Coordinates of C-alpha atoms in Angstrom, one line a residue:
M1 CA 10.0 32.0 3.3
P2 CA 7.6 29.2 4.3
I3 CA 8.8 27.3 7.4
S4 CA 6.4 24.3 7.0
L5 CA 4.7 22.3 4.2
A6 CA 1.3 23.6 5.3
T7 CA 2.5 27.2 4.9
A8 CA 4.1 26.5 1.5
I9 CA 0.8 24.9 0.2
K10 CA -1.2 27.9 1.5
S11 CA 1.2 30.5 0.0
L12 CA 1.1 28.8 -3.4
R13 CA -2.7 28.5 -3.2
L14 CA -2.6 24.8 -3.6
N15 CA -5.1 22.2 -2.4
D16 CA -3.8 18.8 -1.6
Q17 CA -7.2 17.1 -1.4
F18 CA -6.1 14.8 1.4
A19 CA -8.2 13.9 4.4
V20 CA -6.2 13.8 7.6
Y21 CA -7.2 11.2 10.2
P22 CA -6.0 10.7 13.8
T23 CA -3.9 7.6 14.1
C24 CA -2.9 5.6 17.1
P25 CA 0.8 6.0 17.8
T26 CA 1.0 2.5 19.3
C27 CA -1.0 0.2 17.0
H28 CA -1.6 2.6 14.1
R29 CA -5.4 2.1 14.1
I30 CA -6.9 4.9 12.0
E31 CA -9.9 6.8 13.4
T32 CA -12.1 7.8 10.4
A33 CA -15.2 8.6 12.4
T34 CA -15.9 12.2 13.6
I35 CA -15.0 12.7 17.2
P36 CA -16.9 15.5 19.2
T37 CA -14.5 18.2 20.2
A38 CA -15.5 17.9 23.9
E39 CA -14.3 14.2 23.9
L40 CA -10.9 14.7 22.1
E41 CA -8.7 15.0 25.1
A42 CA -10.1 11.9 26.8
F43 CA -10.4 9.9 23.6
T44 CA -8.4 6.6 23.5
C45 CA -7.7 4.0 20.8
P46 CA -10.5 1.4 20.9
A47 CA -8.0 -1.3 20.1
C48 CA -5.2 -0.6 22.6
D49 CA -6.4 2.2 24.8
T50 CA -3.6 4.6 23.9
E51 CA -4.4 8.3 24.1
L52 CA -4.8 9.8 20.6
F53 CA -4.8 13.5 21.4
S54 CA -2.7 15.9 23.5
S55 CA -3.0 19.5 24.3
S56 CA -1.9 21.9 21.6
S57 CA 1.9 22.6 21.8
A58 CA 1.2 26.1 20.3
Y59 CA -1.1 26.9 23.2
H60 CA 1.6 25.9 25.8
Y61 CA 4.3 27.9 24.0
F62 CA 2.4 31.1 23.4
S63 CA 0.5 31.1 26.7
T64 CA 3.7 32.6 28.2
L65 CA 3.7 35.4 25.7
L66 CA 0.0 36.2 25.2
D67 CA -2.9 36.8 27.4
P68 CA -5.2 33.7 27.2
V69 CA -8.0 36.0 26.0
D70 CA -6.0 36.9 22.9
A71 CA -5.0 33.4 22.0
P72 CA -6.9 31.8 19.0
A73 CA -9.4 29.1 20.1
S74 CA -7.7 26.5 17.8
W75 CA -4.5 26.7 19.9
S76 CA -6.3 25.2 23.0
R77 CA -7.9 22.4 21.0
P78 CA -6.3 19.0 21.6
Q79 CA -4.2 17.9 18.7
P80 CA -3.7 14.3 17.4
K81 CA -0.4 12.8 18.4
M82 CA -0.1 11.2 15.0
V83 CA -2.1 11.6 11.7
V84 CA -2.3 9.9 8.3
S85 CA -3.1 11.7 5.1
Y86 CA -5.5 9.8 2.9
R87 CA -7.4 10.3 -0.4
S88 CA -10.0 7.8 -1.5
I89 CA -9.1 5.7 -4.6
P90 CA -12.5 6.3 -6.3
A91 CA -12.0 10.0 -5.9
L92 CA -8.4 9.8 -7.4
L93 CA -9.6 7.6 -10.3
S94 CA -12.6 10.0 -11.0
E95 CA -10.2 13.0 -11.2
F96 CA -7.8 11.0 -13.3
L97 CA -10.5 9.9 -15.8
S98 CA -11.8 13.5 -16.1
R99 CA -8.8 14.6 -18.0
D100 CA -9.3 15.3 -21.7
G101 CA -8.9 12.2 -23.8
M102 CA -7.9 10.0 -20.8
V103 CA -10.9 7.5 -21.2
E104 CA -10.0 7.0 -24.8
N105 CA -6.4 6.5 -24.0
M106 CA -7.2 3.9 -21.4
D107 CA -8.8 1.7 -24.0
T108 CA -6.0 1.8 -26.5
W109 CA -4.6 -1.5 -25.2
R110 CA -7.5 -3.3 -26.7
V111 CA -6.4 -2.5 -30.3
K112 CA -2.6 -2.8 -29.8
D113 CA -0.9 -5.4 -31.9
R114 CA 0.1 -8.5 -30.0
V115 CA 2.7 -11.1 -31.0
Q116 CA 1.9 -14.6 -29.9
D117 CA 4.2 -16.1 -27.2
R118 CA 6.1 -12.8 -26.9
L119 CA 5.9 -10.8 -23.6
R120 CA 6.3 -7.1 -24.3
D121 CA 3.8 -5.6 -21.8
V122 CA 1.7 -6.5 -18.8
M123 CA -1.3 -7.2 -21.1
D124 CA 0.7 -10.1 -22.7
G125 CA 0.9 -11.9 -19.4
R126 CA -1.4 -14.5 -17.9
I127 CA -2.7 -12.4 -15.1
W128 CA -4.2 -9.9 -17.5
K129 CA -5.7 -12.6 -19.6
E130 CA -6.9 -14.9 -16.7
L131 CA -8.0 -12.5 -14.0
Q132 CA -11.7 -13.2 -13.4
G133 CA -14.3 -10.5 -12.9
P134 CA -17.2 -10.6 -10.4
D135 CA -19.3 -12.3 -13.1
G136 CA -16.8 -15.2 -13.4
K137 CA -15.7 -14.1 -16.9
P138 CA -12.3 -12.6 -17.8
F139 CA -12.0 -9.2 -16.2
F140 CA -10.3 -7.7 -19.2
G141 CA -12.3 -9.7 -21.8
D142 CA -14.1 -8.5 -24.9
H143 CA -17.6 -9.3 -23.5
C144 CA -18.1 -5.9 -21.8
P145 CA -17.2 -3.1 -24.2
D146 CA -19.7 -0.9 -22.5
E147 CA -17.6 -0.9 -19.3
L148 CA -14.1 0.6 -18.8
R149 CA -11.9 -2.0 -17.1
V150 CA -8.9 -0.5 -15.2
G151 CA -5.8 -2.4 -14.1
L152 CA -4.1 -0.9 -11.1
V153 CA -0.5 -1.5 -9.9
I154 CA 0.2 -0.7 -6.3
H155 CA 3.7 0.4 -5.2
L156 CA 5.0 0.9 -1.6
D157 CA 8.2 2.3 -0.3
W158 CA 9.7 4.4 2.5
C159 CA 12.5 6.9 2.8
N160 CA 14.7 4.8 5.2
F161 CA 16.4 6.9 7.7
R162 CA 19.1 4.3 8.3
C163 CA 20.3 4.5 4.7
S164 CA 19.6 8.1 3.7
A165 CA 22.1 10.9 4.3
Q166 CA 19.3 13.4 3.5
S167 CA 16.8 12.1 6.0
T168 CA 18.6 10.9 9.1
H169 CA 15.9 11.3 11.7
H170 CA 12.6 10.6 10.0
S171 CA 11.1 7.9 7.7
T172 CA 7.9 8.5 5.8
G173 CA 6.3 6.0 3.5
L174 CA 3.6 6.2 0.8
F175 CA 1.5 4.1 -1.4
S176 CA 1.4 5.0 -5.1
I177 CA -0.8 3.6 -7.9
S178 CA 0.1 3.4 -11.5
V179 CA -2.5 2.5 -14.2
A180 CA -1.5 -0.5 -16.3
N181 CA -3.9 0.5 -19.1
L182 CA -1.7 3.4 -20.1
P183 CA 1.0 3.1 -22.8
E184 CA 4.4 2.2 -21.3
S185 CA 5.7 5.7 -22.1
E186 CA 3.0 7.3 -20.0
R187 CA 2.5 4.8 -17.2
Y188 CA 5.0 6.0 -14.7
Q189 CA 5.0 9.7 -15.4
T190 CA 4.6 11.7 -12.2
K191 CA 1.3 13.3 -13.4
N192 CA -0.2 9.8 -13.9
L193 CA 0.6 8.3 -10.5
L194 CA -2.1 8.3 -8.0
I195 CA -1.2 8.8 -4.3
P196 CA -3.9 7.5 -1.9
C197 CA -1.9 7.3 1.4
I198 CA 1.0 9.1 3.0
M199 CA 2.1 7.3 6.2
P200 CA 3.5 9.1 9.2
G201 CA 6.9 8.6 10.7
P202 CA 9.2 8.7 12.4
T203 CA 9.8 5.0 11.7
E204 CA 8.4 2.4 9.4
P205 CA 5.3 0.5 10.7
N206 CA 5.7 -3.2 11.4
T207 CA 3.6 -5.8 9.6
R208 CA 0.6 -5.5 11.9
Q209 CA 0.6 -1.7 11.9
L210 CA 0.9 -1.6 8.1
Q211 CA -2.3 -3.6 7.6
E212 CA -4.3 -0.7 9.2
Y213 CA -3.4 1.5 6.3
I214 CA -3.9 -1.2 3.7
I215 CA -7.4 -2.0 4.9
L216 CA -8.6 1.5 4.0
M217 CA -7.7 0.8 0.4
V218 CA -9.0 -2.7 0.4
D219 CA -12.5 -1.7 1.2
E220 CA -12.5 0.8 -1.7
L221 CA -10.9 -1.7 -4.1
L222 CA -13.7 -4.2 -3.3
Q223 CA -16.2 -1.6 -4.2
L224 CA -14.5 -0.7 -7.5
Y225 CA -14.3 -4.4 -8.4
D226 CA -17.8 -5.5 -7.4
R227 CA -20.0 -2.5 -8.0
G228 CA -17.7 -0.1 -9.9
M229 CA -18.3 3.6 -10.2
D230 CA -19.7 6.0 -12.8
C231 CA -17.3 7.2 -15.4
P232 CA -17.0 11.0 -15.1
A233 CA -16.4 11.6 -18.8
S234 CA -19.2 9.2 -19.9
P235 CA -22.0 9.2 -17.3
N236 CA -23.7 6.1 -18.9
R237 CA -20.5 4.0 -18.7
L238 CA -19.4 2.0 -15.7
V239 CA -15.8 1.8 -14.5
R240 CA -14.5 -1.2 -12.7
A241 CA -11.0 -1.6 -11.4
A242 CA -8.8 -4.5 -10.1
V243 CA -5.3 -4.7 -8.7
T244 CA -3.2 -6.6 -11.2
L245 CA 0.2 -6.3 -9.4
V246 CA 1.8 -5.1 -6.2
I247 CA 5.4 -4.1 -6.9
C248 CA 7.9 -3.2 -4.1
D249 CA 11.2 -4.2 -2.6
H250 CA 11.5 -7.4 -0.5
P251 CA 11.2 -5.9 3.0
A252 CA 8.1 -4.0 2.0
M253 CA 6.6 -7.0 0.3
C254 CA 7.1 -9.1 3.4
K255 CA 5.2 -6.5 5.5
F256 CA 2.5 -6.1 2.8
F257 CA 1.7 -9.8 2.7
G258 CA 2.5 -10.8 6.3
L259 CA 5.5 -12.9 5.3
A260 CA 8.7 -13.7 7.0
D261 CA 12.0 -12.4 5.5
K262 CA 15.3 -14.2 4.9
R263 CA 16.2 -14.2 8.6
H264 CA 13.3 -16.6 9.5
E265 CA 14.5 -20.1 10.4
N266 CA 11.6 -22.1 9.1
S267 CA 10.3 -20.0 6.2
P268 CA 13.0 -17.6 4.8
C269 CA 11.6 -17.8 1.3
H270 CA 8.0 -16.9 0.4
R271 CA 7.9 -19.0 -2.7
C272 CA 9.3 -22.4 -1.6
D273 CA 9.6 -24.5 1.6
V274 CA 13.4 -24.1 1.9
K275 CA 14.8 -23.8 5.5
A276 CA 17.4 -21.2 6.5
S277 CA 19.9 -24.1 7.2
E278 CA 19.3 -25.3 3.6
W279 CA 19.7 -21.9 1.9
S280 CA 23.1 -22.6 0.2
T281 CA 22.7 -26.3 -0.4
E282 CA 22.6 -27.9 -3.8
K283 CA 18.9 -28.7 -3.3
S284 CA 18.1 -25.0 -2.8
L285 CA 20.3 -23.6 -5.5
S286 CA 19.0 -26.0 -8.1
C287 CA 15.3 -25.0 -7.2
G288 CA 14.7 -28.5 -5.8
C289 CA 12.5 -27.3 -3.0
R290 CA 8.7 -27.7 -3.1
S291 CA 6.8 -24.6 -4.1
K292 CA 4.3 -23.2 -1.7
T293 CA 0.7 -22.7 -2.8
F294 CA -1.7 -19.8 -2.2
E295 CA -4.1 -22.1 -0.5
E296 CA -1.4 -22.9 2.1
L297 CA -0.7 -19.3 2.6
R298 CA -4.4 -18.4 3.0
E299 CA -5.0 -21.2 5.5
L300 CA -2.0 -20.2 7.6
A301 CA -2.9 -16.5 7.5
L302 CA -6.6 -17.1 8.5
A303 CA -5.5 -19.5 11.3
Y304 CA -3.1 -16.7 12.6
Q305 CA -6.0 -14.2 12.6
Q306 CA -8.1 -16.5 14.8
L307 CA -5.5 -16.9 17.5
P308 CA -5.4 -14.8 20.7
L309 CA -2.9 -11.9 20.4
E310 CA -0.5 -13.5 22.8
E311 CA -0.3 -16.7 20.7
Q312 CA 0.2 -15.0 17.3
D313 CA 4.0 -14.4 17.6
G314 CA 4.5 -18.1 18.4
A315 CA 2.5 -19.2 15.3
F316 CA 4.5 -16.8 13.1
K317 CA 7.7 -18.2 14.5
Q318 CA 6.6 -21.6 13.2
S319 CA 4.9 -20.7 9.9
G320 CA 6.4 -17.4 8.8
V321 CA 2.9 -16.1 7.9
R322 CA 0.7 -13.4 9.4
W323 CA -2.8 -12.3 8.4
F324 CA -2.8 -9.6 5.7
A325 CA -5.6 -7.3 4.5
F326 CA -5.4 -8.3 0.8
L327 CA -6.9 -11.6 1.7
K328 CA -10.3 -9.8 1.4
L329 CA -9.8 -9.3 -2.3
P330 CA -11.3 -12.5 -3.8
Y331 CA -9.2 -12.3 -7.0
F332 CA -5.8 -11.4 -5.6
N333 CA -3.1 -14.2 -5.4
P334 CA 0.2 -12.8 -4.0
R335 CA 2.0 -16.0 -5.1
R336 CA 1.4 -14.8 -8.7
M337 CA 0.7 -11.1 -8.4
A338 CA 3.3 -9.8 -5.9
V339 CA 6.4 -8.7 -7.8
L340 CA 9.8 -7.8 -6.5
D341 CA 11.3 -4.6 -7.9
P342 CA 14.6 -5.8 -9.4
M343 CA 16.0 -2.3 -9.9
H344 CA 15.4 -1.1 -6.3
N345 CA 18.8 -1.7 -4.8
I346 CA 20.6 -1.2 -8.1
L347 CA 19.3 2.4 -8.2
L348 CA 20.3 2.8 -4.5
G349 CA 23.8 1.7 -5.2
R350 CA 23.5 -1.4 -3.0
V351 CA 23.6 -4.3 -5.5
S352 CA 25.0 -6.7 -2.8
F353 CA 21.6 -6.6 -1.1
N354 CA 20.0 -8.4 -4.1
L355 CA 21.7 -11.7 -3.4
P356 CA 23.2 -11.5 0.1
M357 CA 23.3 -15.2 0.7
S358 CA 24.9 -16.0 -2.6
S359 CA 27.9 -13.8 -1.8
H360 CA 28.5 -15.8 1.4
S361 CA 28.5 -19.1 -0.5
T362 CA 30.8 -18.3 -3.3

């Protein structure tokens, strides 16, 4: 009987295809460069000077049972204190498009019947129609039939140890990607979901720490948008991809985009300028508050990034905005393209979490 995931994978002769990178246990900076073995034990995080490696626990345990000469060399090699499993998005997409008939299936949305002024799918919405490509023309327009244009939807969630009876001591999160081009009946099938990143536990990263994982994806997403990649099924065809939506629950969305949550005094809502003290007033409940703009969000986030580290918390207390990695994507507007998952708490059996403030005011 396998006693670990690694043993189970090896016994079943599976290959998970993930790269495993050392990660700082303090700031979660990910070290993707190769580190010489001789430097591992003394290697520290360039950002916060935390030690990333420790002596192998296997070596310390078995050294009392075996002669050091008989112990495998790998047991004495320093091991990372924390790691992240990552698979590049271009590699995932290439493998996905290599399936029989997948490229043709990805283009079926172009010939699907549409009913004017009726929203039946993501392609009927304004984002799909108005999103601009690197050439300034509609990304999903008809002017580039020789290219395969892919719409990606990013999802983020954790197994929260505070709310799970099955996982009381550890919380692990992951990013998943669904492909919007697929028909609705196939879009969220497990076999069609791409998993680029599995984050370590034992607790959820905070907003700053989460950006370290997102920035890995952003660099690849920029490449897929600007330069594209060769289509594995059609070598002479270019594939470009763009993120059309980010869908997650409210706490995850606040971390993803550096926003304050409902407990913030000055900015409890990421869509309007309501104050916490005005939450249950007639003005707030009748949507009478001024809507925030993406330009305001971007300006505050960039200003936050320029501040010394010791001043950033004070700025966040005033504005409710931190810097977030998706600012590097020139086309992405979280005011329009970040979507709350309305079924999240319903499926968890915690409907009261959807409108907690309303329950207090009625």
